[in-house]
Amino acid sequence: MIKNRRSFIVGLKSTILQVKEKQFLKKYKPWGIILFSRNIKSIVQTKKLTDDIRKIFNDKKYPILIDQEGGRVNRLNNLIDSSNFTGEFFGKLFKKNIKKFNVYYKIFINQTCYLLDKIGVNINTVPVLDVRRKNSNNVIGNRSFDSKPKIVSKIGDYFIDQFHKNNIATVIKHIPGHGLAKVDSHKSTPIVKSKLKDLNKIDFLAFKNKKSLFAMTAHIIYQNIDKNFTATHSKEVIKLIKNKIKFKNLLISDDISMKGLKFSIKENTIKAFNAGCDLVLHCNAKYGEMITVAKNSPKVNAFITKKTSQFYKILR
C-alpha cells in the first residue's frame, strides 16, 4: 500500500473533502495530509474528514499531520484554548520545578494526544527545538523552550517519548535550527552568518540524536555552510543534518509555498528532493499548486517505505 504513494504531503481546503480533492488523492496518492484550523470545526466533523481520507487509501494508519504546539500555534483553537501553554512556559517550569514540570507537561501532552486521537491525527509537528537567541525574529520567540541548547534538548527528548507512549509520532523542527533568524521565513529568506563552531555548540546541538521519526527543515541560508541555498534546498546542510546532527529518519521540508524559498513551486519541489529531503510539504490547498507538487514528487522509495512501517508500529 505504502509503495504506491508519492513523496509529498498536502493540505485541504475546508472541513469536508471536496470532489476534486477526492479525485486528486485517488490519482496522485500523497504520502500524507496535513490539517489546519480551517479544516477543524468540531471533533465529530474532523473525525469524519480523517475517516473519509483513510477510506480512499484503505489504510487505518494513513499519515495525517497537524501543527499543534500550544501557545499561538494552536490548530485546535475551535476545540480547546491552549494559548497559555507556550514552549517558554514549559521551559521556565522545567528550570524552576522539575517535579511540577513533569506533572504539568504530562497532563498537557496527554490531553493534546487524546484530542488528536479523537479527530484521527497521528503525527504532530512538534517539538520546536529551535534555541531562543537575542535579537531573533518573533516567528520563534516563545515557541522555543529556552536559550540553553541542553535544556531544549532534554525537554525535546521527554516530549518525543511521551508522544510515542500516546501512540502519536512527532516532527522535530526546524532542523538544523531557526533561532538565529532575523526575519520570518514565511515572508522572506533568513540568512544566518554565524560560524559553524558556534552553530554546532548551540543551535545544532539541540537537535542531536533525537528519536523522532520525522524532522522538518528550516528555510534558512546558513552562509558558512552554503551561501546560495536554504537548508531545505542545500545538499551540504542536509548532509550535515544526517552526518553531524545524526538525524537518520524522514526529513520533511517546511511548507514549500512559503516566501522564504525564492523559486517557483515546481522548482521548490524538485530542489528539495535533489538536496535530500524525503518528503515535501505543501500547505495552502491551492489546487493548481498541489498538482504541480504531485507531478514533481517521486514515488516513495525503499527508505521511506521502511521508515513509514516503523511509524506504523508506534500507532495503536
Coordinates of C-alpha atoms in Angstrom, one line a residue:
M1 CA 0.0 0.0 0.0
I2 CA 2.7 2.5 1.0
K3 CA 4.7 1.7 -2.1
N4 CA 2.2 3.2 -4.4
R5 CA 2.3 6.7 -2.8
R6 CA 4.2 9.8 -3.8
S7 CA 6.6 11.6 -1.5
F8 CA 4.6 14.6 -0.6
I9 CA 2.1 15.9 2.0
V10 CA -0.7 18.4 1.2
G11 CA -3.3 20.5 2.9
L12 CA -7.1 20.6 2.2
K13 CA -9.4 23.5 1.6
S14 CA -12.1 23.1 4.2
T15 CA -14.0 21.0 6.7
I16 CA -15.1 18.4 4.2
L17 CA -13.3 16.6 1.3
Q18 CA -14.2 18.4 -2.0
V19 CA -14.9 16.3 -5.0
K20 CA -11.8 17.4 -6.8
E21 CA -9.7 16.7 -3.7
K22 CA -11.0 13.2 -3.6
Q23 CA -10.1 12.8 -7.3
F24 CA -6.7 14.3 -6.5
L25 CA -6.0 11.9 -3.6
K26 CA -7.0 8.9 -5.7
K27 CA -4.9 9.9 -8.7
Y28 CA -1.7 11.3 -7.1
K29 CA -1.7 9.3 -3.7
P30 CA 0.2 11.7 -1.4
W31 CA 2.2 10.1 1.4
G32 CA 0.2 12.1 3.9
I33 CA -2.3 15.0 4.6
I34 CA -1.8 18.0 7.0
L35 CA -4.7 19.7 8.8
F36 CA -5.1 23.3 9.8
S37 CA -7.7 25.3 11.8
R38 CA -9.7 25.8 8.5
N39 CA -10.3 22.0 8.5
I40 CA -11.4 21.7 12.1
K41 CA -14.9 22.8 13.3
S42 CA -15.7 20.1 15.8
I43 CA -14.4 16.7 16.9
V44 CA -17.2 14.8 15.1
Q45 CA -16.7 16.7 11.8
T46 CA -12.9 16.3 11.9
K47 CA -13.1 12.6 12.6
K48 CA -15.4 12.2 9.6
L49 CA -12.9 14.1 7.5
T50 CA -10.0 11.9 8.6
D51 CA -12.1 8.8 8.2
D52 CA -13.0 9.9 4.6
I53 CA -9.4 10.4 3.8
R54 CA -8.4 7.0 5.1
K55 CA -11.2 5.2 3.2
I56 CA -9.7 6.5 0.0
F57 CA -6.4 4.8 0.8
N58 CA -8.0 1.8 2.6
D59 CA -5.4 2.4 5.4
K60 CA -6.5 3.0 9.0
K61 CA -2.9 4.2 9.8
Y62 CA -2.6 6.6 6.8
P63 CA -0.4 9.6 8.0
I64 CA -2.5 12.7 9.0
L65 CA -0.5 15.5 10.5
I66 CA -1.2 18.7 12.4
D67 CA 0.8 21.6 13.8
Q68 CA -0.4 21.7 17.4
E69 CA 2.2 23.2 19.6
G70 CA 0.1 25.1 22.1
G71 CA 0.7 28.9 22.6
R72 CA 0.0 30.8 19.4
V73 CA 0.3 27.8 17.1
N74 CA -2.9 26.2 18.0
R75 CA -4.8 24.5 15.2
L76 CA -7.3 23.1 17.7
N77 CA -8.4 26.6 18.7
N78 CA -12.1 25.7 17.9
L79 CA -11.9 22.8 20.4
I80 CA -9.6 24.0 23.1
D81 CA -7.7 27.1 24.3
S82 CA -4.0 26.3 25.0
S83 CA -2.7 29.8 24.4
N84 CA -1.0 30.0 27.8
F85 CA 1.0 26.8 27.2
T86 CA 3.9 28.1 25.2
G87 CA 7.3 26.4 24.8
E88 CA 8.7 29.2 27.0
F89 CA 6.1 28.5 29.8
F90 CA 7.3 24.8 30.0
G91 CA 10.9 25.8 29.7
K92 CA 10.6 28.1 32.7
L93 CA 8.8 25.5 34.7
F94 CA 11.5 22.9 33.8
K95 CA 14.1 25.1 35.3
K96 CA 12.1 26.2 38.4
N97 CA 10.5 23.0 39.5
I98 CA 11.2 19.7 37.6
K99 CA 8.6 17.7 39.5
K100 CA 5.9 20.2 38.7
F101 CA 7.1 20.3 35.1
N102 CA 6.8 16.6 34.8
V103 CA 3.2 16.6 36.1
Y104 CA 2.1 19.6 34.1
Y105 CA 3.8 18.6 30.9
K106 CA 2.4 15.0 31.1
I107 CA -1.1 16.3 31.5
F108 CA -0.6 18.8 28.6
I109 CA 0.7 16.1 26.3
N110 CA -1.8 13.5 27.3
Q111 CA -4.7 16.0 26.7
T112 CA -3.3 17.0 23.4
C113 CA -2.8 13.4 22.3
Y114 CA -6.3 12.5 23.5
L115 CA -7.8 15.2 21.2
L116 CA -5.6 14.3 18.3
D117 CA -6.6 10.7 18.6
K118 CA -10.3 11.7 18.8
I119 CA -10.0 13.6 15.5
G120 CA -7.9 11.0 13.8
V121 CA -4.5 12.7 13.7
N122 CA -1.4 10.5 14.2
I123 CA 1.5 12.9 13.7
N124 CA 2.1 16.2 15.5
T125 CA 4.7 18.6 14.0
V126 CA 6.3 19.2 17.4
P127 CA 8.5 19.8 19.4
V128 CA 10.1 23.1 18.4
L129 CA 13.8 22.6 19.2
D130 CA 14.9 26.0 18.0
V131 CA 17.1 27.6 20.6
R132 CA 16.0 31.1 21.5
R133 CA 18.6 33.8 20.7
K134 CA 18.9 37.5 21.4
N135 CA 17.5 39.7 18.6
S136 CA 16.0 36.7 16.8
N137 CA 12.7 37.2 14.9
N138 CA 9.5 36.7 16.9
V139 CA 8.5 33.9 14.5
I140 CA 10.1 31.6 17.0
G141 CA 10.1 33.7 20.2
N142 CA 8.1 32.0 23.0
R143 CA 7.6 28.9 20.9
S144 CA 11.2 28.0 22.0
F145 CA 11.7 26.2 25.3
D146 CA 14.9 28.1 26.2
S147 CA 18.1 29.9 25.2
K148 CA 20.2 26.9 26.5
P149 CA 20.5 24.1 24.0
K150 CA 20.9 21.4 26.6
I151 CA 17.6 22.4 28.2
V152 CA 15.9 22.5 24.8
S153 CA 17.3 19.0 24.1
K154 CA 16.2 17.5 27.4
I155 CA 12.6 18.8 27.1
G156 CA 12.6 17.6 23.5
D157 CA 13.6 14.1 24.5
Y158 CA 10.8 14.0 27.1
F159 CA 8.3 15.4 24.7
I160 CA 9.1 12.8 21.9
D161 CA 9.0 9.9 24.5
Q162 CA 5.6 11.0 25.9
F163 CA 4.0 11.4 22.4
H164 CA 5.3 8.0 21.4
K165 CA 3.8 6.5 24.6
N166 CA 0.5 8.1 23.5
N167 CA 0.9 6.4 20.0
I168 CA 1.4 9.7 18.2
A169 CA 4.6 10.5 16.2
T170 CA 6.5 13.8 16.3
V171 CA 8.3 16.1 13.9
I172 CA 11.3 18.0 15.4
K173 CA 11.6 21.4 13.8
H174 CA 13.1 23.5 12.3
I175 CA 16.3 21.5 11.7
P176 CA 19.1 22.4 11.9
G177 CA 17.9 25.5 14.0
H178 CA 15.8 28.6 13.4
G179 CA 16.8 30.6 16.5
L180 CA 19.2 33.0 14.7
A181 CA 16.8 34.0 12.0
K182 CA 16.2 37.8 12.0
V183 CA 13.3 37.6 9.5
D184 CA 10.2 35.4 9.3
S185 CA 10.8 32.7 6.7
H186 CA 7.0 32.8 5.8
K187 CA 7.7 36.2 4.3
S188 CA 11.4 36.3 3.3
T189 CA 14.7 34.3 3.4
P190 CA 16.6 34.5 6.7
I191 CA 20.4 34.5 6.4
V192 CA 22.5 33.2 9.3
K193 CA 26.1 34.4 9.3
S194 CA 27.3 32.6 12.4
K195 CA 30.4 30.4 12.2
L196 CA 29.9 26.6 12.1
K197 CA 31.7 26.3 15.5
D198 CA 29.0 28.4 17.2
L199 CA 26.2 26.7 15.4
N200 CA 27.5 23.3 16.4
K201 CA 27.7 24.4 20.0
I202 CA 24.2 25.9 20.3
D203 CA 21.6 25.6 17.5
F204 CA 22.6 22.3 16.1
L205 CA 23.2 20.7 19.5
A206 CA 19.5 20.8 20.4
F207 CA 18.6 18.5 17.5
K208 CA 21.3 15.9 18.1
N209 CA 20.5 12.2 18.5
K210 CA 16.7 12.6 18.6
K211 CA 14.4 9.6 18.5
S212 CA 11.7 11.4 16.5
L213 CA 10.8 9.6 13.3
F214 CA 10.4 12.9 11.4
A215 CA 12.2 16.3 11.2
M216 CA 11.2 19.4 9.4
T217 CA 13.8 21.5 7.6
A218 CA 14.4 25.3 8.0
H219 CA 14.0 27.7 5.1
I220 CA 17.2 29.4 6.2
I221 CA 20.5 30.1 4.5
Y222 CA 23.5 29.2 6.7
Q223 CA 26.1 31.3 5.0
N224 CA 29.1 29.4 6.3
I225 CA 27.8 26.1 5.0
D226 CA 26.0 27.0 1.8
K227 CA 25.9 30.6 0.6
N228 CA 23.2 30.1 -2.1
F229 CA 20.5 27.8 -0.7
T230 CA 18.3 27.4 2.3
A231 CA 18.7 24.2 4.4
T232 CA 15.6 22.8 2.5
H233 CA 17.4 23.1 -0.8
S234 CA 21.0 22.6 0.3
K235 CA 22.8 19.3 -0.2
E236 CA 25.6 20.5 2.2
V237 CA 23.2 21.3 5.1
I238 CA 21.2 18.1 4.7
K239 CA 24.5 16.1 4.7
L240 CA 25.3 17.9 7.9
I241 CA 21.9 17.0 9.4
K242 CA 22.4 13.4 8.5
N243 CA 26.1 13.0 9.5
K244 CA 26.8 15.6 12.2
I245 CA 23.4 16.0 13.9
K246 CA 22.9 12.3 13.2
F247 CA 19.2 12.5 12.2
K248 CA 18.6 9.2 10.4
N249 CA 14.9 9.2 9.8
L250 CA 12.5 11.0 7.4
L251 CA 13.2 14.6 6.5
I252 CA 10.2 16.7 5.6
S253 CA 10.6 20.1 4.0
D254 CA 8.9 23.1 5.7
D255 CA 6.0 24.4 3.6
I256 CA 7.3 25.0 0.1
S257 CA 4.8 27.7 -0.7
M258 CA 6.5 30.0 2.0
K259 CA 8.2 33.1 0.7
G260 CA 11.5 32.0 2.3
L261 CA 12.0 29.9 -0.8
K262 CA 12.7 32.0 -3.8
F263 CA 11.8 29.7 -6.7
S264 CA 8.6 28.5 -8.4
I265 CA 6.5 25.8 -6.7
K266 CA 7.8 23.3 -9.3
E267 CA 11.5 24.3 -8.6
N268 CA 11.0 24.4 -4.9
T269 CA 9.7 20.9 -5.0
I270 CA 12.4 19.5 -7.3
K271 CA 15.3 21.3 -5.4
A272 CA 14.0 19.9 -2.0
F273 CA 14.2 16.4 -3.3
N274 CA 17.5 16.9 -5.0
A275 CA 19.0 18.3 -1.8
G276 CA 18.0 15.2 0.1
C277 CA 14.5 15.9 1.6
D278 CA 12.5 12.7 1.8
L279 CA 9.0 14.3 1.8
V280 CA 7.9 17.7 0.5
L281 CA 5.2 19.6 2.4
H282 CA 2.7 21.9 0.7
C283 CA 0.1 23.6 3.0
N284 CA -2.1 26.2 1.3
A285 CA -4.5 23.8 -0.5
K286 CA -4.3 25.8 -3.8
Y287 CA -5.3 23.1 -6.3
G288 CA -3.1 24.2 -9.2
E289 CA 0.0 24.2 -6.9
M290 CA -1.0 20.9 -5.4
I291 CA -1.0 19.3 -8.9
T292 CA 2.4 20.8 -9.6
V293 CA 3.8 19.4 -6.4
A294 CA 2.3 16.0 -7.1
K295 CA 3.6 15.8 -10.6
N296 CA 7.1 16.6 -9.5
S297 CA 7.2 14.3 -6.5
P298 CA 8.7 10.8 -7.0
K299 CA 7.0 7.6 -5.8
V300 CA 8.1 6.7 -2.3
N301 CA 11.4 4.8 -2.2
A302 CA 12.5 1.8 -0.1
F303 CA 13.8 4.1 2.7
I304 CA 10.5 6.0 3.1
T305 CA 8.6 2.7 3.0
K306 CA 10.8 1.2 5.7
K307 CA 10.5 4.3 7.9
T308 CA 6.7 4.6 7.4
S309 CA 6.5 1.0 8.6
Q310 CA 8.4 1.9 11.7
F311 CA 6.0 4.8 12.2
Y312 CA 3.0 2.5 11.9
K313 CA 4.4 0.4 14.7
I314 CA 4.1 3.4 17.1
L315 CA 0.4 3.6 16.4
R316 CA -2.4 1.7 18.1

